[in-house]
Amino acid sequence: MNTVTITVNKAKSESSGLFLFKDEQNRIIINSIFSGPFKDTELQSFMQILSIDGKSCTAMDEGTVKSLLDSSSGQVTVVAQPVIYSAEVVDGRGSGGGSGSVPHPSAPVDLSTNSNNPPPTVPS
C-alpha cells in the first residue's frame, strides 16, 4: 500500500483534530478529521497511522496516539496508509459460509460498478 507522510506545524496547545479508533487488527485508524492542522492535508478518514515523529504506533492504543499527537509541537510528521476492509455477504441468518469475519461498522463501502458487468436493466 502507498504510504503518505504529512508534516505540519503545530502549537503545543493546539488539538490534532483527529478522532481515532483501534480496529479488530489492532491498527490505529483515523475515523474523522474535524479540525486542526491535519484537516486540509493528504491525511484522510480510514487511514492507519503508522508513526508519529518516527515513533511506531503499532503497539499503542488510540488514546496514547491521540495524546502523543495533541502534546506534540513544532514540526509534527505523521506517516499513514489507506486501509482496505473486506466484506463478507451474509444471508441474514448468519450462514454466509465464510470465515465469520465482520468488517468494522464504519468501514467504507465500494459502490463503484464494473464496466464489464454493468447493473441489470429493467425492461419498460
PDB file of C-alpha atoms in Angstrom:
ATOM      1  CA  MET A   1       0.000   0.000   0.000  1.00  0.00           C
ATOM      2  CA  ASN A   2       1.057   3.553  -0.608  1.00  0.00           C
ATOM      3  CA  THR A   3       2.025   5.489   2.470  1.00  0.00           C
ATOM      4  CA  VAL A   4       1.707   9.236   2.896  1.00  0.00           C
ATOM      5  CA  THR A   5       3.980  11.388   5.004  1.00  0.00           C
ATOM      6  CA  ILE A   6       2.442  14.581   6.359  1.00  0.00           C
ATOM      7  CA  THR A   7       4.438  17.251   8.182  1.00  0.00           C
ATOM      8  CA  VAL A   8       2.564  20.136   9.809  1.00  0.00           C
ATOM      9  CA  ASN A   9       3.463  22.975  12.150  1.00  0.00           C
ATOM     10  CA  LYS A  10       1.507  22.548  15.364  1.00  0.00           C
ATOM     11  CA  ALA A  11       1.333  24.581  18.553  1.00  0.00           C
ATOM     12  CA  LYS A  12       1.537  22.539  21.772  1.00  0.00           C
ATOM     13  CA  SER A  13      -1.855  23.886  22.891  1.00  0.00           C
ATOM     14  CA  GLU A  14      -3.478  23.015  19.521  1.00  0.00           C
ATOM     15  CA  SER A  15      -5.621  19.877  19.250  1.00  0.00           C
ATOM     16  CA  SER A  16      -4.769  17.426  16.482  1.00  0.00           C
ATOM     17  CA  GLY A  17      -8.440  17.412  15.440  1.00  0.00           C
ATOM     18  CA  LEU A  18      -8.341  13.655  14.792  1.00  0.00           C
ATOM     19  CA  PHE A  19     -10.927  11.138  16.004  1.00  0.00           C
ATOM     20  CA  LEU A  20      -9.252   7.707  16.153  1.00  0.00           C
ATOM     21  CA  PHE A  21     -10.274   4.112  16.773  1.00  0.00           C
ATOM     22  CA  LYS A  22      -8.488   0.771  17.054  1.00  0.00           C
ATOM     23  CA  ASP A  23      -9.826  -1.877  14.676  1.00  0.00           C
ATOM     24  CA  GLU A  24     -10.008  -5.668  15.084  1.00  0.00           C
ATOM     25  CA  GLN A  25      -6.460  -5.993  13.725  1.00  0.00           C
ATOM     26  CA  ASN A  26      -5.146  -3.563  16.386  1.00  0.00           C
ATOM     27  CA  ARG A  27      -4.469  -0.812  13.849  1.00  0.00           C
ATOM     28  CA  ILE A  28      -4.955   2.848  14.822  1.00  0.00           C
ATOM     29  CA  ILE A  29      -7.395   4.228  12.255  1.00  0.00           C
ATOM     30  CA  ILE A  30      -8.471   7.811  11.589  1.00  0.00           C
ATOM     31  CA  ASN A  31     -12.262   7.904  11.830  1.00  0.00           C
ATOM     32  CA  SER A  32     -12.538  11.615  11.035  1.00  0.00           C
ATOM     33  CA  ILE A  33     -10.598  14.861  10.956  1.00  0.00           C
ATOM     34  CA  PHE A  34     -12.833  17.581  12.361  1.00  0.00           C
ATOM     35  CA  SER A  35     -10.365  20.475  12.818  1.00  0.00           C
ATOM     36  CA  GLY A  36      -6.720  21.272  13.486  1.00  0.00           C
ATOM     37  CA  PRO A  37      -3.503  21.245  11.497  1.00  0.00           C
ATOM     38  CA  PHE A  38      -4.209  17.933   9.703  1.00  0.00           C
ATOM     39  CA  LYS A  39      -7.623  18.969   8.323  1.00  0.00           C
ATOM     40  CA  ASP A  40      -6.552  20.138   4.848  1.00  0.00           C
ATOM     41  CA  THR A  41      -3.735  17.650   4.259  1.00  0.00           C
ATOM     42  CA  GLU A  42      -3.455  14.293   2.464  1.00  0.00           C
ATOM     43  CA  LEU A  43      -4.414  12.587   5.738  1.00  0.00           C
ATOM     44  CA  GLN A  44      -7.917  11.117   5.373  1.00  0.00           C
ATOM     45  CA  SER A  45     -10.501   9.068   7.200  1.00  0.00           C
ATOM     46  CA  PHE A  46      -9.805   5.315   7.140  1.00  0.00           C
ATOM     47  CA  MET A  47      -6.034   5.692   7.071  1.00  0.00           C
ATOM     48  CA  GLN A  48      -3.900   3.755   9.516  1.00  0.00           C
ATOM     49  CA  ILE A  49      -1.421   5.855  11.492  1.00  0.00           C
ATOM     50  CA  LEU A  50       1.911   4.047  11.279  1.00  0.00           C
ATOM     51  CA  SER A  51       4.190   6.518  13.066  1.00  0.00           C
ATOM     52  CA  ILE A  52       4.389   9.981  14.619  1.00  0.00           C
ATOM     53  CA  ASP A  53       7.735  11.786  14.500  1.00  0.00           C
ATOM     54  CA  GLY A  54       9.467   8.463  13.820  1.00  0.00           C
ATOM     55  CA  LYS A  55       7.786   6.634  16.755  1.00  0.00           C
ATOM     56  CA  SER A  56       5.931   3.495  15.658  1.00  0.00           C
ATOM     57  CA  CYS A  57       2.263   3.413  16.682  1.00  0.00           C
ATOM     58  CA  THR A  58       1.787  -0.341  16.221  1.00  0.00           C
ATOM     59  CA  ALA A  59       1.924  -1.208  19.940  1.00  0.00           C
ATOM     60  CA  MET A  60      -0.059   1.860  21.099  1.00  0.00           C
ATOM     61  CA  ASP A  61      -3.753   2.250  21.780  1.00  0.00           C
ATOM     62  CA  GLU A  62      -5.788   5.082  20.281  1.00  0.00           C
ATOM     63  CA  GLY A  63      -5.663   7.156  23.489  1.00  0.00           C
ATOM     64  CA  THR A  64      -1.866   7.041  23.561  1.00  0.00           C
ATOM     65  CA  VAL A  65      -1.626   8.012  19.885  1.00  0.00           C
ATOM     66  CA  LYS A  66      -4.093  10.882  20.404  1.00  0.00           C
ATOM     67  CA  SER A  67      -2.135  12.113  23.459  1.00  0.00           C
ATOM     68  CA  LEU A  68       1.130  11.924  21.528  1.00  0.00           C
ATOM     69  CA  LEU A  69      -0.359  13.941  18.674  1.00  0.00           C
ATOM     70  CA  ASP A  70      -2.007  16.504  20.939  1.00  0.00           C
ATOM     71  CA  SER A  71       1.121  17.056  23.069  1.00  0.00           C
ATOM     72  CA  SER A  72       3.465  17.387  20.070  1.00  0.00           C
ATOM     73  CA  SER A  73       4.574  20.811  18.921  1.00  0.00           C
ATOM     74  CA  GLY A  74       6.630  22.372  16.155  1.00  0.00           C
ATOM     75  CA  GLN A  75       7.031  20.254  13.060  1.00  0.00           C
ATOM     76  CA  VAL A  76       4.992  17.075  13.543  1.00  0.00           C
ATOM     77  CA  THR A  77       5.340  14.266  10.996  1.00  0.00           C
ATOM     78  CA  VAL A  78       2.726  11.533  10.613  1.00  0.00           C
ATOM     79  CA  VAL A  79       3.147   8.506   8.336  1.00  0.00           C
ATOM     80  CA  ALA A  80      -0.119   6.786   7.393  1.00  0.00           C
ATOM     81  CA  GLN A  81      -1.550   4.414   4.806  1.00  0.00           C
ATOM     82  CA  PRO A  82      -5.046   3.736   3.453  1.00  0.00           C
ATOM     83  CA  VAL A  83      -6.926   0.815   4.998  1.00  0.00           C
ATOM     84  CA  ILE A  84      -9.000  -1.507   2.852  1.00  0.00           C
ATOM     85  CA  TYR A  85     -11.651  -3.545   4.619  1.00  0.00           C
ATOM     86  CA  SER A  86     -13.076  -6.663   3.013  1.00  0.00           C
ATOM     87  CA  ALA A  87     -16.715  -7.562   3.458  1.00  0.00           C
ATOM     88  CA  GLU A  88     -18.499 -10.877   3.604  1.00  0.00           C
ATOM     89  CA  VAL A  89     -22.048 -11.290   2.348  1.00  0.00           C
ATOM     90  CA  VAL A  90     -24.267 -12.978   4.911  1.00  0.00           C
ATOM     91  CA  ASP A  91     -27.813 -14.180   4.218  1.00  0.00           C
ATOM     92  CA  GLY A  92     -29.250 -12.596   7.371  1.00  0.00           C
ATOM     93  CA  ARG A  93     -29.289 -15.850   9.342  1.00  0.00           C
ATOM     94  CA  GLY A  94     -25.537 -15.822   9.871  1.00  0.00           C
ATOM     95  CA  SER A  95     -24.813 -18.588   7.363  1.00  0.00           C
ATOM     96  CA  GLY A  96     -22.558 -16.769   4.919  1.00  0.00           C
ATOM     97  CA  GLY A  97     -20.320 -19.797   4.603  1.00  0.00           C
ATOM     98  CA  GLY A  98     -17.142 -17.769   5.140  1.00  0.00           C
ATOM     99  CA  SER A  99     -14.774 -17.190   7.976  1.00  0.00           C
ATOM    100  CA  GLY A 100     -17.316 -15.232  10.010  1.00  0.00           C
ATOM    101  CA  SER A 101     -15.218 -12.072   9.987  1.00  0.00           C
ATOM    102  CA  VAL A 102     -17.174  -8.851  10.027  1.00  0.00           C
ATOM    103  CA  PRO A 103     -15.818  -5.518   8.795  1.00  0.00           C
ATOM    104  CA  HIS A 104     -15.707  -2.538  11.126  1.00  0.00           C
ATOM    105  CA  PRO A 105     -19.207  -0.982  11.242  1.00  0.00           C
ATOM    106  CA  SER A 106     -17.948   2.309   9.808  1.00  0.00           C
ATOM    107  CA  ALA A 107     -15.846   0.727   7.068  1.00  0.00           C
ATOM    108  CA  PRO A 108     -16.320   2.425   3.694  1.00  0.00           C
ATOM    109  CA  VAL A 109     -18.393   0.655   1.063  1.00  0.00           C
ATOM    110  CA  ASP A 110     -17.282   0.491  -2.585  1.00  0.00           C
ATOM    111  CA  LEU A 111     -20.289   1.494  -4.668  1.00  0.00           C
ATOM    112  CA  SER A 112     -18.435   1.663  -7.970  1.00  0.00           C
ATOM    113  CA  THR A 113     -19.635  -0.510 -10.841  1.00  0.00           C
ATOM    114  CA  ASN A 114     -17.568  -2.800 -13.005  1.00  0.00           C
ATOM    115  CA  SER A 115     -17.730  -1.765 -16.690  1.00  0.00           C
ATOM    116  CA  ASN A 116     -17.518  -5.442 -17.745  1.00  0.00           C
ATOM    117  CA  ASN A 117     -20.539  -6.286 -15.638  1.00  0.00           C
ATOM    118  CA  PRO A 118     -22.983  -3.316 -15.748  1.00  0.00           C
ATOM    119  CA  PRO A 119     -26.015  -3.254 -13.465  1.00  0.00           C
ATOM    120  CA  PRO A 120     -29.104  -5.025 -14.831  1.00  0.00           C
ATOM    121  CA  THR A 121     -31.748  -3.002 -16.641  1.00  0.00           C
ATOM    122  CA  VAL A 122     -35.481  -3.428 -16.230  1.00  0.00           C
ATOM    123  CA  PRO A 123     -37.488  -3.622 -19.485  1.00  0.00           C
ATOM    124  CA  SER A 124     -40.214  -0.998 -19.809  1.00  0.00           C
TER     125      SER A 124
END
